[in-house]
Amino acid sequence: MAPSTEVFVLVIFLCGLPFFHAMLRDPALRGRRLFFLAYVLLTVSNVATVLEEWWAHDAFDTCEHLAIMLGAAAMLGAVVQLTAGPPRPARARPVDPA
Amino acid sequence: MHDDLIVSFNLVALAAFVAAAVVAARRRHRADIGGSAFVPLVGSLLLYAFIVSSNVVEHADITASFDPLEDIAEVVFTFMFLFFVNNWRKDRSEARFRALFVSAPLALAEVAPDGRVLEVNQILTEQLRQLFGMAVADVPTMAAWLAVAYPDPAYRAEVEAAWAERVREAFASGRPIAAEERDVTCADGTLRRFLVGGNPIGENVLVSFVDVTDRLRSQAETARLQEQLLQAQKLEAIGVLAGGVAHDFNNMLGAIIGFTELTMDELEVSHPVRPNLVEILTAAQKSATLTRQLLTFARKQKGTPTTVGVDRAVGDLLGMLRRMIGENIELAWQPGAEGGTVRMDPTQFDQIVANLCVNARDAISDVGRITVATSLTSIDATSAAVIGDAAPGEYVLISVTDTGCGMDKATKAHIFEPFFTTKAPGQGTGLGLATVYGIVKQADGRIAVYSEPGVGTTFNVFLPRHLGEVGLVSPTAPAEVPRGRGERVLVVEDDPLVARMCATMLERLGYTYVVATSPREALRLIDVDGAHLDLLLTDVIMPEMNGRELRARIAQVCPQIKHVFMSGYTADILAGDEAHADHFLRKPFAIRELGVKLRQVLDAA
């Protein structure tokens, strides 16, 4: 795989970090910390993907896939937190004159 | 080995991503996730599941690498995940808005630019039903609503134009729509005041309706009560001022009356100067009456309360009233309070009736009629609010009605102020109604006045009803002035003139005395010679210490010393303690009154 494409992917992930950080600051969003953690770990995996081309291939390769696994676990935890709590009643809808 | 480890990591990751997608799909109703957020969430999870799957097959040597697709998938994942978070926040914001819209404590409606009513909340639905007897479907547009709320076409056009202008300004400036109060016609024809405002939301308008009718009524009622309070406070302030002046004036009158009487006693009946002294004494006594009226208005003049039968007391006054009002005015008496009694000084009760009748007489220019009526009544909470500052309860009502010139509102506002009169100068003191006001307030009663110019006036006096036997007539004073037997009296008076007068009177009556001009001096005299003193004659209001406190201090040292208080200004120092009425001399007093009181107290057990 061409290193340039991996770098490009890494840049995309890094550019996304501040956006996610800003959007996930609302304390009412359940699981926001784990979602951000998952994204950070996936970003770390992309960093490892780039670095393995030049140094300690096996070590960074292991690091890459370990980060993916941990990111996946954080993502699962975030979705569970997001959907935790009792079932909400049918959303209160105002009277529709139509 | 290395590849096995990588494959196992990715298999775990694959399971986690798939599980997350399944959980999100099955439990999406537990979170505020709309369709616009749900699809990118699941999509991004499955996308990364695909990525980790390609890692598995690559490291397990199952197939060739998916690298180009992996890279594309990772980029797409980033954007999808971004969409998910962004739409998730929007869904949550929408859910919060909906919750607030539905449950808001004021009526709300969302209106499209073309005037269609898109949504209304529960409060507005309820108000439409209660006030207008309509369902929401009956007002599908703003135009339909305006036709219902403003039946007058001209007023409706004005409201519509003003609303359109305010909406335009709000959209141009980005600020909320300026609220405006409008009178809306309800289904039963009544008008209710609504505050109509709103906010632009995107291209729609969120309109709010607040019913302020009750608030306006409450504000008007508050303003009326505040005005009543201010009036009462004004009269109270005037009363305090008048009371203060009267108190000082009383002391001087006491000296004038006392020394004039003493001088007259020393002159023969045929002495040429005697008629002049009689005039002086008469004028001083009239002045004393005036000060008593002022003190009564100031509510400082506590009478001797007894149980007064209202019908009997008014009946006893009729003869005097008829002489007072003259022959050209008919006096009608309508008793209706059989068995009704009040607890107050009988003299003060007579003053109420007499002053009101005099006022009624003065309002009638030629011939007319004055009606005095009594009845038993009760005041409930509603009536109490109308009468003003009246406690609910049982009352005796005394009404005095005349067919005189009546009063306008401006005059009525001032009638209880002392010295206020509509008569020519010299024809009235302006204290009659002020005195009545003071007596009634002192008795915890209320006055209500009804008057129309050219028709007449009615004064309704409400006095708290008392259950008890009618009081006996108090014993009359003895014919001769009781004299002292050499008893030693301690006079405590800070006014030198009054002190000298008391000393002269005591000497004339056959008492010995010592005079102290301050409580401190009195206590020093007690320390020196307390065992030889028989009675304390003390003023009530003095600097450093009042008469009651002085008496208490002396009683600790010399309990055998009896006491008499003297004052024209009792205030609340003796208030509520009617036993002290037996030990009280009201200034100004004559030598006879002093002699009777001293003898009563000294001879008592």
Coordinates of N, CA and C in Angstrom, one line a residue, chain B residues 11-117:
Chain B
L11 N -10.5 -10.0 14.9 CA -11.8 -10.7 15.1 C -12.5 -10.1 16.3
V12 N -11.8 -9.8 17.4 CA -12.5 -9.2 18.5 C -13.1 -7.8 18.1
A13 N -12.3 -7.1 17.4 CA -12.8 -5.8 16.9 C -14.0 -5.9 16.0
L14 N -14.0 -6.9 15.1 CA -15.1 -7.2 14.2 C -16.4 -7.5 15.1
A15 N -16.2 -8.4 16.1 CA -17.4 -8.7 16.9 C -17.9 -7.5 17.6
A16 N -17.0 -6.6 18.1 CA -17.4 -5.4 18.8 C -18.2 -4.5 17.9
F17 N -17.7 -4.3 16.7 CA -18.4 -3.4 15.8 C -19.7 -3.9 15.4
V18 N -19.8 -5.2 15.1 CA -21.1 -5.8 14.7 C -22.1 -5.7 15.9
A19 N -21.6 -6.0 17.1 CA -22.4 -6.0 18.2 C -22.9 -4.5 18.5
A20 N -22.1 -3.6 18.3 CA -22.5 -2.2 18.4 C -23.6 -1.8 17.4
A21 N -23.4 -2.3 16.2 CA -24.5 -2.0 15.2 C -25.8 -2.6 15.6
V22 N -25.7 -3.9 16.1 CA -27.0 -4.6 16.5 C -27.6 -3.9 17.7
V23 N -26.8 -3.5 18.6 CA -27.4 -2.8 19.8 C -28.0 -1.5 19.4
A24 N -27.3 -0.7 18.5 CA -27.9 0.6 18.1 C -29.2 0.4 17.4
A25 N -29.3 -0.7 16.6 CA -30.5 -1.0 15.8 C -31.7 -1.4 16.7
R26 N -31.4 -2.2 17.7 CA -32.4 -2.8 18.5 C -32.9 -1.8 19.6
R27 N -32.0 -0.9 20.0 CA -32.4 0.0 21.2 C -32.4 1.5 20.8
R28 N -32.6 1.8 19.6 CA -32.6 3.2 19.1 C -33.7 4.0 19.7
H29 N -34.8 3.3 20.1 CA -35.9 4.1 20.7 C -35.6 4.5 22.1
R30 N -34.5 4.1 22.7 CA -34.1 4.5 24.1 C -33.3 5.8 24.0
A31 N -32.9 6.2 22.9 CA -32.1 7.4 22.8 C -32.8 8.4 21.8
D32 N -32.5 9.6 21.9 CA -33.2 10.6 21.0 C -32.4 10.6 19.6
I33 N -32.5 9.4 18.9 CA -31.8 9.3 17.6 C -32.9 9.3 16.5
G34 N -32.9 10.3 15.7 CA -33.8 10.2 14.6 C -33.1 9.5 13.4
G35 N -33.9 9.4 12.3 CA -33.4 8.6 11.2 C -32.1 9.2 10.6
S36 N -32.0 10.5 10.7 CA -30.9 11.2 10.1 C -29.6 10.9 10.8
A37 N -29.7 10.5 12.1 CA -28.5 10.1 12.9 C -28.3 8.6 12.9
F38 N -29.4 7.9 12.9 CA -29.3 6.4 13.0 C -28.6 5.8 11.9
V39 N -28.9 6.2 10.7 CA -28.3 5.6 9.5 C -26.8 5.8 9.4
P40 N -26.3 7.0 9.6 CA -24.8 7.2 9.6 C -24.1 6.4 10.8
L41 N -24.8 6.3 11.9 CA -24.2 5.6 13.0 C -24.0 4.1 12.6
V42 N -25.1 3.5 12.2 CA -25.0 2.0 11.9 C -24.1 1.9 10.7
G43 N -24.2 2.8 9.7 CA -23.3 2.7 8.5 C -21.9 2.8 8.9
S44 N -21.5 3.7 9.8 CA -20.1 3.8 10.1 C -19.6 2.6 10.9
L45 N -20.5 2.0 11.7 CA -20.0 0.8 12.5 C -19.8 -0.4 11.5
L46 N -20.7 -0.5 10.6 CA -20.6 -1.6 9.6 C -19.4 -1.4 8.7
L47 N -19.2 -0.2 8.4 CA -18.1 0.2 7.5 C -16.7 -0.2 8.1
Y48 N -16.6 0.1 9.4 CA -15.4 -0.3 10.1 C -15.3 -1.8 10.3
A49 N -16.5 -2.4 10.4 CA -16.5 -3.9 10.5 C -15.9 -4.5 9.2
F50 N -16.3 -3.8 8.1 CA -15.7 -4.3 6.8 C -14.2 -4.1 6.8
I51 N -13.7 -3.0 7.4 CA -12.3 -2.7 7.4 C -11.5 -3.7 8.2
V52 N -12.1 -4.0 9.4 CA -11.3 -5.0 10.2 C -11.5 -6.4 9.6
S53 N -12.6 -6.7 8.8 CA -12.7 -8.0 8.1 C -11.6 -8.1 7.1
S54 N -11.3 -7.0 6.4 CA -10.3 -7.0 5.4 C -8.9 -7.3 6.1
N55 N -8.7 -6.7 7.3 CA -7.5 -7.0 8.0 C -7.3 -8.5 8.3
V56 N -8.5 -9.1 8.7 CA -8.5 -10.5 9.0 C -8.1 -11.3 7.8
V57 N -8.7 -11.1 6.7 CA -8.4 -11.9 5.5 C -7.0 -11.7 5.0
E58 N -6.5 -10.5 5.2 CA -5.2 -10.1 4.7 C -4.1 -10.9 5.6
H59 N -4.3 -10.8 6.9 CA -3.3 -11.4 7.7 C -3.5 -12.9 7.9
A60 N -4.6 -13.4 7.5 CA -4.8 -14.9 7.5 C -4.5 -15.5 6.2
D61 N -4.0 -14.6 5.2 CA -3.6 -15.1 3.9 C -4.7 -15.8 3.2
I62 N -5.9 -15.3 3.4 CA -7.1 -15.9 2.7 C -7.2 -15.3 1.3
T63 N -7.1 -14.0 1.2 CA -7.2 -13.4 -0.1 C -6.1 -12.3 -0.2
A64 N -6.1 -11.6 -1.3 CA -5.2 -10.5 -1.5 C -5.7 -9.3 -0.6
S65 N -4.8 -8.3 -0.5 CA -5.2 -7.2 0.4 C -6.3 -6.3 -0.2
F66 N -7.1 -5.7 0.6 CA -8.2 -4.8 0.2 C -7.8 -3.4 0.3
D67 N -6.5 -3.2 0.3 CA -5.9 -1.9 0.7 C -6.7 -0.7 0.1
P68 N -6.8 -0.6 -1.3 CA -7.4 0.6 -1.8 C -8.8 0.8 -1.2
L69 N -9.6 -0.2 -1.1 CA -10.9 -0.1 -0.6 C -10.9 0.2 0.9
E70 N -9.9 -0.3 1.6 CA -9.8 0.0 3.0 C -9.6 1.5 3.3
D71 N -8.7 2.1 2.5 CA -8.4 3.5 2.6 C -9.7 4.3 2.4
I72 N -10.4 4.0 1.3 CA -11.6 4.7 0.9 C -12.6 4.5 2.1
A73 N -12.7 3.3 2.6 CA -13.7 3.0 3.6 C -13.4 3.8 4.9
E74 N -12.1 4.0 5.2 CA -11.7 4.7 6.4 C -12.1 6.2 6.2
V75 N -11.9 6.7 5.0 CA -12.2 8.2 4.8 C -13.7 8.3 4.9
V76 N -14.5 7.4 4.3 CA -15.9 7.5 4.3 C -16.4 7.3 5.8
F77 N -15.7 6.4 6.5 CA -16.1 6.2 7.9 C -16.0 7.6 8.7
T78 N -15.0 8.3 8.5 CA -14.8 9.5 9.2 C -15.9 10.5 8.9
F79 N -16.3 10.6 7.7 CA -17.4 11.6 7.4 C -18.7 11.0 7.9
M80 N -18.9 9.8 7.8 CA -20.2 9.2 8.3 C -20.3 9.4 9.8
F81 N -19.2 9.2 10.4 CA -19.2 9.3 11.9 C -19.5 10.8 12.3
L82 N -18.9 11.7 11.5 CA -19.2 13.1 11.7 C -20.6 13.5 11.5
F83 N -21.3 12.9 10.4 CA -22.7 13.1 10.2 C -23.5 12.6 11.3
F84 N -23.1 11.4 11.8 CA -23.9 10.8 12.9 C -23.9 11.8 14.1
V85 N -22.7 12.3 14.5 CA -22.6 13.1 15.7 C -23.4 14.4 15.5
N86 N -23.2 15.0 14.3 CA -23.9 16.3 14.0 C -25.4 16.1 14.0
N87 N -25.9 15.0 13.4 CA -27.3 14.8 13.3 C -27.9 14.4 14.7
W88 N -27.1 13.7 15.4 CA -27.5 13.3 16.8 C -27.7 14.5 17.6
R89 N -26.9 15.5 17.6 CA -27.0 16.8 18.3 C -28.3 17.5 17.8
K90 N -28.5 17.5 16.5 CA -29.7 18.2 16.0 C -31.0 17.5 16.5
D91 N -31.0 16.2 16.5 CA -32.2 15.4 16.9 C -32.4 15.7 18.4
R92 N -31.4 15.8 19.2 CA -31.5 16.1 20.6 C -32.1 17.5 20.8
S93 N -31.6 18.4 20.1 CA -32.0 19.8 20.2 C -33.5 19.9 19.8
E94 N -33.9 19.2 18.7 CA -35.3 19.1 18.3 C -36.2 18.5 19.3
A95 N -35.7 17.4 20.0 CA -36.5 16.8 21.0 C -36.7 17.7 22.2
R96 N -35.6 18.4 22.5 CA -35.8 19.3 23.7 C -36.8 20.5 23.3
F97 N -36.7 21.0 22.1 CA -37.6 22.0 21.7 C -39.0 21.5 21.8
R98 N -39.2 20.3 21.3 CA -40.6 19.7 21.3 C -41.1 19.6 22.7
A99 N -40.3 19.1 23.6 CA -40.7 18.9 24.9 C -41.1 20.3 25.5
L100 N -40.3 21.3 25.3 CA -40.6 22.6 25.8 C -41.8 23.2 25.2
F101 N -42.0 23.0 23.9 CA -43.1 23.5 23.2 C -44.4 23.0 23.7
V102 N -44.4 21.7 23.9 CA -45.7 21.0 24.3 C -46.0 21.4 25.8
S103 N -45.0 21.4 26.6 CA -45.2 21.5 28.1 C -45.1 23.0 28.6
A104 N -44.8 23.9 27.7 CA -44.7 25.3 28.1 C -45.9 25.8 28.8
P105 N -45.7 26.6 29.9 CA -46.9 27.2 30.6 C -47.5 28.3 29.9
L106 N -47.3 28.6 28.7 CA -48.1 29.6 28.0 C -48.5 29.1 26.6
A107 N -49.5 29.7 26.0 CA -50.0 29.2 24.8 C -49.0 29.5 23.6
L108 N -48.7 28.5 22.8 CA -47.8 28.7 21.7 C -48.3 28.1 20.5
A109 N -48.0 28.7 19.3 CA -48.4 28.2 18.0 C -47.2 28.4 17.1
E110 N -47.0 27.5 16.2 CA -46.0 27.7 15.1 C -46.7 28.0 13.8
V111 N -46.4 29.1 13.2 CA -47.1 29.6 12.0 C -46.1 29.7 10.9
A112 N -46.6 29.2 9.7 CA -45.8 29.2 8.5 C -45.8 30.6 7.9
P113 N -44.9 30.9 6.9 CA -45.0 32.3 6.3 C -46.3 32.6 5.7
D114 N -47.0 31.6 5.1 CA -48.2 31.9 4.4 C -49.4 32.0 5.4
G115 N -49.1 31.9 6.7 CA -50.2 32.1 7.7 C -50.8 30.8 8.2
R116 N -50.4 29.6 7.6 CA -50.9 28.3 8.1 C -50.4 28.1 9.5
V117 N -51.3 27.6 10.3 CA -50.9 27.2 11.7 C -50.4 25.8 11.6

